[in-house]
Coordinates of C-alpha atoms in Angstrom, one line a residue:
Chain A
K1 CA -1.9 7.4 -18.4
A2 CA -4.6 5.2 -17.0
G3 CA -4.1 4.1 -13.5
V4 CA -3.9 0.6 -12.0
T5 CA -7.2 -1.3 -12.7
Q6 CA -8.5 -4.2 -10.7
T7 CA -11.4 -6.5 -11.6
P8 CA -13.8 -7.4 -10.2
R9 CA -14.4 -4.6 -7.7
Y10 CA -16.6 -6.7 -5.5
L11 CA -17.0 -10.4 -5.0
I12 CA -19.0 -12.7 -2.8
K13 CA -17.9 -16.3 -2.5
T14 CA -18.7 -19.3 -0.3
R15 CA -16.2 -21.1 1.9
G16 CA -14.4 -23.8 0.0
Q17 CA -14.6 -22.1 -3.3
Q18 CA -11.8 -20.5 -5.2
V19 CA -11.4 -17.1 -6.6
T20 CA -9.2 -15.3 -9.2
L21 CA -8.6 -11.6 -9.1
S22 CA -7.1 -9.6 -11.9
C23 CA -4.8 -6.5 -12.0
S24 CA -3.7 -4.4 -14.9
P25 CA -0.7 -2.2 -14.1
I26 CA 0.0 1.2 -15.4
S27 CA 1.3 1.1 -18.9
G28 CA 5.1 0.5 -19.0
H29 CA 5.2 -0.8 -15.4
R30 CA 6.8 -4.2 -15.0
S31 CA 6.4 -4.9 -11.3
V32 CA 3.1 -5.9 -9.8
S33 CA 2.6 -6.5 -6.1
W34 CA -0.4 -7.7 -4.1
Y35 CA -1.5 -6.8 -0.6
Q36 CA -4.3 -7.9 1.7
Q37 CA -6.0 -5.4 3.9
T38 CA -8.2 -6.5 6.9
P39 CA -9.3 -4.6 10.0
G40 CA -7.4 -6.9 12.3
Q41 CA -4.1 -7.3 10.4
G42 CA -3.9 -4.1 8.4
L43 CA -2.1 -4.1 5.1
Q44 CA 0.0 -7.2 4.5
F45 CA 2.2 -8.0 1.6
L46 CA 1.3 -11.1 -0.4
F47 CA 3.8 -11.3 -3.3
E48 CA 5.5 -9.3 -6.1
Y49 CA 6.0 -10.2 -9.7
F50 CA 8.5 -8.8 -12.1
S51 CA 8.9 -9.9 -15.7
E52 CA 6.6 -12.9 -15.1
T53 CA 8.7 -14.1 -12.2
Q54 CA 7.7 -14.1 -8.5
R55 CA 10.4 -12.0 -6.9
N56 CA 9.2 -11.6 -3.3
K57 CA 6.7 -13.5 -1.3
G58 CA 4.9 -12.7 2.0
N59 CA 3.9 -15.0 4.8
F60 CA 0.7 -16.4 3.4
P61 CA -0.3 -20.1 3.0
G62 CA 0.0 -21.8 -0.3
R63 CA -3.7 -21.3 -1.0
F64 CA -2.6 -17.9 -2.2
S65 CA -0.9 -17.9 -5.5
G66 CA -0.3 -15.5 -8.4
R67 CA 1.1 -15.1 -11.8
Q68 CA 2.1 -12.4 -14.2
F69 CA 1.6 -12.5 -17.9
S70 CA 4.0 -11.2 -20.6
N71 CA 2.0 -7.9 -20.9
S72 CA 2.6 -7.4 -17.1
R73 CA -1.0 -8.0 -16.2
S74 CA -1.3 -10.1 -13.0
E75 CA -3.8 -12.5 -11.4
M76 CA -3.9 -13.8 -7.9
N77 CA -5.8 -16.9 -7.0
V78 CA -7.1 -18.0 -3.6
S79 CA -8.2 -21.6 -3.3
T80 CA -10.3 -23.3 -0.7
L81 CA -11.6 -20.0 0.6
E82 CA -11.9 -19.4 4.4
L83 CA -14.0 -16.8 6.2
G84 CA -10.8 -15.1 7.2
D85 CA -9.9 -14.4 3.6
S86 CA -12.6 -11.8 3.5
A87 CA -10.6 -8.6 2.8
L88 CA -9.7 -5.8 0.5
Y89 CA -7.1 -7.1 -2.0
L90 CA -5.0 -4.3 -3.4
C91 CA -2.7 -4.5 -6.4
A92 CA 0.2 -2.1 -6.9
S93 CA 2.3 -1.4 -9.9
S94 CA 5.8 0.1 -10.2
L95 CA 8.1 0.9 -13.0
R96 CA 10.6 -1.6 -11.8
G97 CA 9.7 -2.2 -8.2
D98 CA 13.3 -1.5 -7.0
R99 CA 14.2 0.9 -4.3
G100 CA 13.4 4.5 -5.1
Y101 CA 10.4 3.7 -7.3
E102 CA 6.9 4.6 -6.3
Q103 CA 4.2 2.0 -5.9
Y104 CA 0.8 3.0 -7.3
F105 CA -2.2 1.2 -6.1
G106 CA -5.5 0.2 -7.7
P107 CA -8.9 0.6 -6.2
G108 CA -8.9 -2.9 -4.8
T109 CA -11.2 -5.9 -4.9
R110 CA -13.5 -6.4 -1.9
L111 CA -13.8 -10.1 -1.3
T112 CA -16.5 -11.4 1.0
V113 CA -16.5 -15.0 2.0
T114 CA -19.7 -16.4 3.5
Chain B
S1 CA 4.0 -7.9 11.4
Q2 CA 3.8 -4.2 11.0
Q3 CA 7.1 -2.4 11.0
G4 CA 5.7 1.1 11.0
E5 CA 3.7 2.6 13.7
E6 CA 1.8 5.8 13.1
D7 CA 1.1 8.3 15.8
P8 CA -1.4 9.5 16.6
Q9 CA -3.9 6.8 15.7
A10 CA -6.6 9.4 15.2
L11 CA -6.5 13.1 14.7
S12 CA -9.4 15.6 14.5
I13 CA -8.8 19.2 13.5
Q14 CA -10.6 22.2 12.0
E15 CA -10.3 23.3 8.4
G16 CA -7.4 25.6 7.8
E17 CA -5.3 24.0 10.6
N18 CA -2.1 22.0 10.0
A19 CA -2.1 18.2 10.6
T20 CA 1.1 16.4 11.6
M21 CA 1.3 12.6 11.6
N22 CA 4.4 10.6 12.7
C23 CA 5.7 7.2 11.7
S24 CA 8.3 5.1 13.3
Y25 CA 10.0 2.0 12.0
K26 CA 12.4 -0.6 13.2
T27 CA 14.9 -1.6 10.5
S28 CA 17.1 0.2 8.0
I29 CA 15.1 1.3 4.9
N30 CA 15.7 2.1 1.3
N31 CA 12.8 4.6 1.1
L32 CA 9.6 5.5 2.9
Q33 CA 6.3 6.3 1.2
W34 CA 3.2 8.0 2.5
Y35 CA -0.3 7.0 1.2
R36 CA -3.8 8.2 1.7
Q37 CA -6.9 6.0 1.8
N38 CA -10.5 7.1 1.7
S39 CA -13.1 4.8 3.3
G40 CA -11.5 1.5 2.5
R41 CA -10.8 2.3 -1.1
G42 CA -7.5 2.1 -2.9
L43 CA -4.3 3.8 -1.6
V44 CA -3.3 7.1 -3.2
H45 CA 0.4 7.7 -3.4
L46 CA 1.4 11.0 -1.8
I47 CA 5.1 11.2 -1.6
L48 CA 8.3 9.0 -1.5
I49 CA 11.4 10.0 0.4
R50 CA 14.6 8.1 0.0
S51 CA 16.9 7.2 2.8
N52 CA 19.5 9.8 1.9
E53 CA 16.9 12.6 1.9
R54 CA 15.9 14.5 4.9
E55 CA 12.9 16.6 3.7
K56 CA 10.6 16.7 0.8
H57 CA 7.7 18.9 -0.3
S58 CA 4.8 18.4 -2.6
G59 CA 2.1 21.0 -2.7
R60 CA 0.6 21.3 0.9
L61 CA 2.6 18.2 2.0
R62 CA 5.9 18.2 3.8
V63 CA 7.6 15.0 4.7
T64 CA 10.7 14.6 6.9
L65 CA 12.8 11.6 7.5
D66 CA 15.2 11.0 10.4
T67 CA 17.0 7.8 9.8
S68 CA 19.0 8.1 13.1
K69 CA 15.7 8.0 15.0
K70 CA 14.0 5.7 12.4
S71 CA 11.1 8.1 12.1
S72 CA 9.2 10.2 9.6
S73 CA 6.6 12.9 9.8
L74 CA 3.9 14.0 7.3
L75 CA 2.7 17.6 7.6
I76 CA -0.4 18.7 5.8
T77 CA -0.8 22.5 5.8
A78 CA -4.0 24.4 5.6
S79 CA -6.1 21.3 5.9
R80 CA -9.4 20.9 4.0
A81 CA -12.4 18.7 4.6
A82 CA -11.4 16.7 1.6
D83 CA -8.2 15.7 3.4
T84 CA -10.3 13.5 5.7
A85 CA -8.9 10.0 5.2
S86 CA -6.5 7.4 6.7
Y87 CA -2.8 8.1 6.2
F88 CA -0.3 5.3 6.0
C89 CA 3.5 5.2 5.9
A90 CA 5.1 2.3 4.2
T91 CA 8.8 1.3 4.3
D92 CA 10.8 -0.6 1.7
A93 CA 13.7 -2.4 3.2
G94 CA 14.2 -5.1 0.6
T95 CA 17.5 -6.0 -1.1
S96 CA 15.8 -6.7 -4.4
G97 CA 12.4 -6.0 -5.7
S98 CA 9.7 -4.3 -3.6
R99 CA 8.0 -5.4 -0.4
L100 CA 6.3 -2.5 1.4
T101 CA 5.6 -2.8 5.2
F102 CA 2.8 -0.6 6.3
G103 CA 2.0 1.0 9.6
E104 CA -1.4 0.9 11.1
G105 CA -2.4 4.3 9.9
T106 CA -3.6 7.6 11.2
Q107 CA -7.3 8.5 10.8
L108 CA -7.5 12.2 10.1
T109 CA -10.8 14.0 10.3
V110 CA -10.9 17.6 9.1
N111 CA -14.0 19.4 10.3
P112 CA -15.5 22.1 8.1

């Protein structure tokens, strides 16, 4: 099976712009989660989607949003970008996302905000 | 906030030696997963251990879990230079769905 894929892999944006990142989960996986990784804060949970519904949400401002499509692919959007949004954004997929199921991560999207 | 804390923060060993990394957490968990990350790339899933399990093996990896002490350890035996990476533990304590809380990671360097 193909792994989790994320596009684009690298992105450079200017403050104030918005950005959309895409994640395709492993075939058959219905849960998709997003994480932000920065040197200062480490890995932080953004949100999780299951069957097109947001099931869990982390402590991020409303500028961060996401959605999941019927084929389980997910997108996350960040509006009004700030310098502090520069990070590696990781997507993870899981068969169901419930306890006991492994989370498999994609290669990430490296976002740089200038 | 980070629930898990890895110890040590950095570890440097010679090829062939064993590497042990520890992870502590604060709340009750459903399961604990260990991941490897090479140079800011994606996370590679290594092993998942459930809260009712005490030990698990996968190839050269051995993971233990002590829920009474809220701690876990990852042992890599016969280390190789290719094992050089950051290692993270992640706990899942949610009541529904998934929400992993990661530790700060241990940077392992295996010298050839």
